[in-house]
Amino acid sequence: MGVFDTLNNSLPPVTVTGSAVVSEAMKFLKLGEGFRANAYKDPLSKNGLPITIGYGTTQINGKPVSLGTTITEPEAKALLIARIKKDIEAIKKKVKVSLTTPQMVAAVSIVYNCGAGVLNDKLFTLINQRASPETIAAQWVKTRPTSGGVWNEALYKRRVKEAEKFTGVKVIAGTKAAATGTKATAKFDIKKYLPLLLLAGIVLFIALKKR
């Protein structure tokens, strides 16, 4: 069977905490997010927003998390479960092909990290088009590996893990240039050419002196 499970046209509803998708998504996200009992600023954004707590939670009861807020691990877990279920429903509305549990887990991870807006990105268009695993993986690692508009290595590595889980394709994590599809520009180092410049100067001096 290929990257997509073609046996079903839609995913079964996920309504319980103990479901395979929710359980596996929790494990995957806990590794990527880590637990923080105290609210903290985003170290990569200019204004420190969004304020985050627990397992990457930025809102509680529809309101942004504020500094000084604390949370227990069970509370953070409950918020994580609720968000996973919300993201699953958003994915099921957008994705028109059937996904296996690992594929849904990878999709949940990127939506959890980037927000539901990522479902409108080229990546999910390719998924709906049943593109090849290699094509999806290549696009996946280029999808929002940034924080505050700046390329971030940790987020890129997270995209790599998600892509591998979704497609089963081994992704070789490379440089920023490889991830974004841009060409690296070599810097001119004059120190490397000083001996040649010095030699050329001497030759020119001798030639002028003979005139």
Short mmCIF file of C-alpha atoms in Angstrom, two decimals:
data_model
loop_
_atom_site.label_atom_id
_atom_site.label_comp_id
_atom_site.label_asym_id
_atom_site.label_seq_id
_atom_site.Cartn_x
_atom_site.Cartn_y
_atom_site.Cartn_z
CA MET A 1 0.00 0.00 0.00
CA GLY A 2 1.31 3.49 -0.82
CA VAL A 3 1.56 6.61 1.29
CA PHE A 4 -2.24 6.82 1.52
CA ASP A 5 -4.63 4.25 2.95
CA THR A 6 -7.01 3.76 0.04
CA LEU A 7 -9.28 1.32 1.87
CA ASN A 8 -11.46 4.08 3.30
CA ASN A 9 -12.66 7.41 1.98
CA SER A 10 -12.85 9.11 5.35
CA LEU A 11 -11.41 8.83 8.83
CA PRO A 12 -13.52 7.41 11.63
CA PRO A 13 -14.57 10.08 14.14
CA VAL A 14 -12.12 10.56 17.00
CA THR A 15 -14.16 11.19 20.11
CA VAL A 16 -12.34 9.53 23.00
CA THR A 17 -9.08 10.31 24.77
CA GLY A 18 -7.84 6.76 24.45
CA SER A 19 -8.12 6.60 20.66
CA ALA A 20 -5.00 5.59 18.76
CA VAL A 21 -4.69 8.94 16.98
CA VAL A 22 -5.01 11.08 20.11
CA SER A 23 -2.71 8.81 22.10
CA GLU A 24 0.00 8.74 19.43
CA ALA A 25 -0.33 12.48 18.77
CA MET A 26 0.13 13.16 22.48
CA LYS A 27 3.35 11.16 22.57
CA PHE A 28 4.69 12.86 19.45
CA LEU A 29 3.80 16.38 20.58
CA LYS A 30 5.13 15.91 24.11
CA LEU A 31 8.53 15.10 22.64
CA GLY A 32 8.43 18.14 20.38
CA GLU A 33 7.01 20.63 22.86
CA GLY A 34 8.31 19.63 26.28
CA PHE A 35 6.46 20.57 29.50
CA ARG A 36 6.77 23.97 31.19
CA ALA A 37 4.82 24.62 34.39
CA ASN A 38 5.37 28.38 34.27
CA ALA A 39 4.33 30.68 31.44
CA TYR A 40 7.24 31.96 29.36
CA LYS A 41 7.96 34.34 26.50
CA ASP A 42 8.75 33.11 23.01
CA PRO A 43 12.56 33.43 22.96
CA LEU A 44 12.61 33.77 19.18
CA SER A 45 10.05 36.55 18.67
CA LYS A 46 10.86 40.26 18.93
CA ASN A 47 8.04 41.02 21.36
CA GLY A 48 8.16 37.73 23.26
CA LEU A 49 4.75 36.66 22.02
CA PRO A 50 3.00 34.35 22.17
CA ILE A 51 3.30 33.59 25.87
CA THR A 52 3.36 29.81 26.20
CA ILE A 53 2.77 27.27 28.96
CA GLY A 54 2.40 23.51 29.47
CA TYR A 55 2.88 21.58 26.24
CA GLY A 56 3.05 24.54 23.90
CA THR A 57 -0.33 25.99 24.93
CA THR A 58 -0.79 29.67 24.01
CA GLN A 59 -4.48 30.07 24.88
CA ILE A 60 -6.62 28.91 27.81
CA ASN A 61 -10.40 29.21 27.53
CA GLY A 62 -9.98 31.32 24.41
CA LYS A 63 -7.71 33.88 26.09
CA PRO A 64 -3.94 34.33 25.52
CA VAL A 65 -1.72 32.94 28.26
CA SER A 66 -0.19 35.67 30.43
CA LEU A 67 3.10 35.75 32.29
CA GLY A 68 2.81 34.59 35.89
CA THR A 69 0.42 31.78 34.98
CA THR A 70 1.29 28.32 36.29
CA ILE A 71 -0.09 24.93 35.35
CA THR A 72 0.12 21.33 36.54
CA GLU A 73 1.10 18.49 34.24
CA PRO A 74 -2.42 16.94 34.33
CA GLU A 75 -3.91 20.32 33.45
CA ALA A 76 -1.44 20.75 30.59
CA LYS A 77 -2.26 17.24 29.37
CA ALA A 78 -5.99 18.03 29.34
CA LEU A 79 -5.38 21.18 27.29
CA LEU A 80 -3.17 19.22 24.92
CA ILE A 81 -5.85 16.58 24.38
CA ALA A 82 -8.52 19.20 23.74
CA ARG A 83 -6.31 20.97 21.19
CA ILE A 84 -5.40 17.70 19.44
CA LYS A 85 -9.08 16.83 19.02
CA LYS A 86 -9.78 20.31 17.65
CA ASP A 87 -6.91 20.01 15.17
CA ILE A 88 -8.06 16.55 14.08
CA GLU A 89 -11.49 17.92 13.23
CA ALA A 90 -9.93 20.79 11.26
CA ILE A 91 -7.74 18.36 9.32
CA LYS A 92 -10.66 16.05 8.55
CA LYS A 93 -12.57 18.98 7.04
CA LYS A 94 -9.67 20.02 4.84
CA VAL A 95 -8.05 16.72 3.83
CA LYS A 96 -10.04 14.80 1.22
CA VAL A 97 -8.06 11.57 1.35
CA SER A 98 -7.96 8.92 4.02
CA LEU A 99 -4.97 9.09 6.35
CA THR A 100 -3.36 6.39 8.44
CA THR A 101 -2.75 7.00 12.15
CA PRO A 102 0.94 8.01 11.67
CA GLN A 103 -0.10 10.39 8.88
CA MET A 104 -2.75 12.01 11.03
CA VAL A 105 -0.26 12.35 13.89
CA ALA A 106 2.20 14.16 11.61
CA ALA A 107 -0.59 16.40 10.31
CA VAL A 108 -1.72 17.20 13.85
CA SER A 109 1.84 18.12 14.80
CA ILE A 110 2.30 20.69 12.05
CA VAL A 111 -1.18 22.17 12.62
CA TYR A 112 -0.55 22.32 16.38
CA ASN A 113 2.76 24.08 15.78
CA CYS A 114 1.74 26.44 12.96
CA GLY A 115 -1.99 26.92 13.44
CA ALA A 116 -4.91 25.84 11.27
CA GLY A 117 -3.88 28.31 8.58
CA VAL A 118 -1.21 25.86 7.46
CA LEU A 119 -4.00 23.66 6.09
CA ASN A 120 -4.30 26.18 3.25
CA ASP A 121 -0.62 25.86 2.34
CA LYS A 122 0.72 24.04 -0.71
CA LEU A 123 1.61 21.02 1.44
CA PHE A 124 -2.00 20.02 2.01
CA THR A 125 -2.88 20.69 -1.61
CA LEU A 126 -0.27 18.10 -2.55
CA ILE A 127 -1.66 15.68 0.02
CA ASN A 128 -5.15 16.03 -1.43
CA GLN A 129 -3.68 15.48 -4.90
CA ARG A 130 -2.11 12.23 -3.68
CA ALA A 131 1.35 13.42 -4.64
CA SER A 132 4.27 11.02 -4.26
CA PRO A 133 5.80 10.53 -0.80
CA GLU A 134 9.02 12.16 -2.02
CA THR A 135 7.17 15.25 -3.29
CA ILE A 136 5.22 15.60 -0.06
CA ALA A 137 8.35 15.18 2.06
CA ALA A 138 10.23 17.79 0.03
CA GLN A 139 7.40 20.30 0.47
CA TRP A 140 6.86 19.42 4.12
CA VAL A 141 10.33 20.51 5.24
CA LYS A 142 9.83 23.83 3.42
CA THR A 143 6.54 24.52 5.18
CA ARG A 144 6.93 27.20 7.85
CA PRO A 145 10.27 26.24 9.43
CA THR A 146 10.37 29.81 10.76
CA SER A 147 9.75 31.82 13.91
CA GLY A 148 8.98 35.51 13.58
CA GLY A 149 9.78 35.23 9.89
CA VAL A 150 13.28 33.93 10.60
CA TRP A 151 14.39 30.43 9.58
CA ASN A 152 14.81 28.26 12.68
CA GLU A 153 16.85 25.07 12.76
CA ALA A 154 14.81 23.48 15.57
CA LEU A 155 11.57 24.01 13.65
CA TYR A 156 13.19 22.68 10.48
CA LYS A 157 14.20 19.50 12.32
CA ARG A 158 10.63 19.19 13.58
CA ARG A 159 9.38 19.43 9.98
CA VAL A 160 11.83 16.67 9.06
CA LYS A 161 10.45 14.36 11.78
CA GLU A 162 6.88 15.10 10.73
CA ALA A 163 7.66 14.50 7.06
CA GLU A 164 9.29 11.17 7.82
CA LYS A 165 6.36 10.06 9.96
CA PHE A 166 3.82 11.02 7.30
CA THR A 167 5.58 9.64 4.23
CA GLY A 168 7.92 6.95 5.51
CA VAL A 169 10.62 8.63 3.42
CA LYS A 170 13.98 9.23 5.08
CA VAL A 171 14.77 12.93 4.93
CA ILE A 172 18.40 13.99 5.04
CA ALA A 173 18.41 17.14 7.14
CA GLY A 174 20.60 19.70 5.43
CA THR A 175 21.36 23.39 5.53
CA LYS A 176 19.01 26.35 5.41
CA ALA A 177 19.72 26.66 1.68
CA ALA A 178 18.75 23.03 1.11
CA ALA A 179 15.60 23.40 3.20
CA THR A 180 14.34 26.55 1.51
CA GLY A 181 15.47 25.68 -2.00
CA THR A 182 17.77 28.67 -2.20
CA LYS A 183 21.34 28.62 -3.42
CA ALA A 184 24.07 29.39 -0.97
CA THR A 185 26.26 32.33 -1.90
CA ALA A 186 29.96 31.92 -1.23
CA LYS A 187 31.63 34.83 0.55
CA PHE A 188 34.73 36.35 -1.01
CA ASP A 189 37.67 35.84 1.33
CA ILE A 190 40.49 38.15 0.28
CA LYS A 191 42.97 36.42 2.61
CA LYS A 192 42.96 33.37 0.35
CA TYR A 193 44.08 35.49 -2.61
CA LEU A 194 46.71 37.71 -0.94
CA PRO A 195 49.70 35.60 -2.14
CA LEU A 196 48.46 35.75 -5.73
CA LEU A 197 47.79 39.47 -5.51
CA LEU A 198 51.25 40.05 -4.07
CA LEU A 199 52.87 38.01 -6.83
CA ALA A 200 50.88 39.86 -9.48
CA GLY A 201 52.00 43.16 -7.98
CA ILE A 202 55.66 42.14 -8.11
CA VAL A 203 55.38 41.00 -11.74
CA LEU A 204 53.71 44.26 -12.69
CA PHE A 205 56.36 46.29 -10.86
CA ILE A 206 59.19 44.46 -12.66
CA ALA A 207 57.47 44.87 -16.04
CA LEU A 208 57.04 48.61 -15.53
CA LYS A 209 60.62 49.02 -14.34
CA LYS A 210 62.00 47.43 -17.54
CA ARG A 211 60.25 49.99 -19.72
#
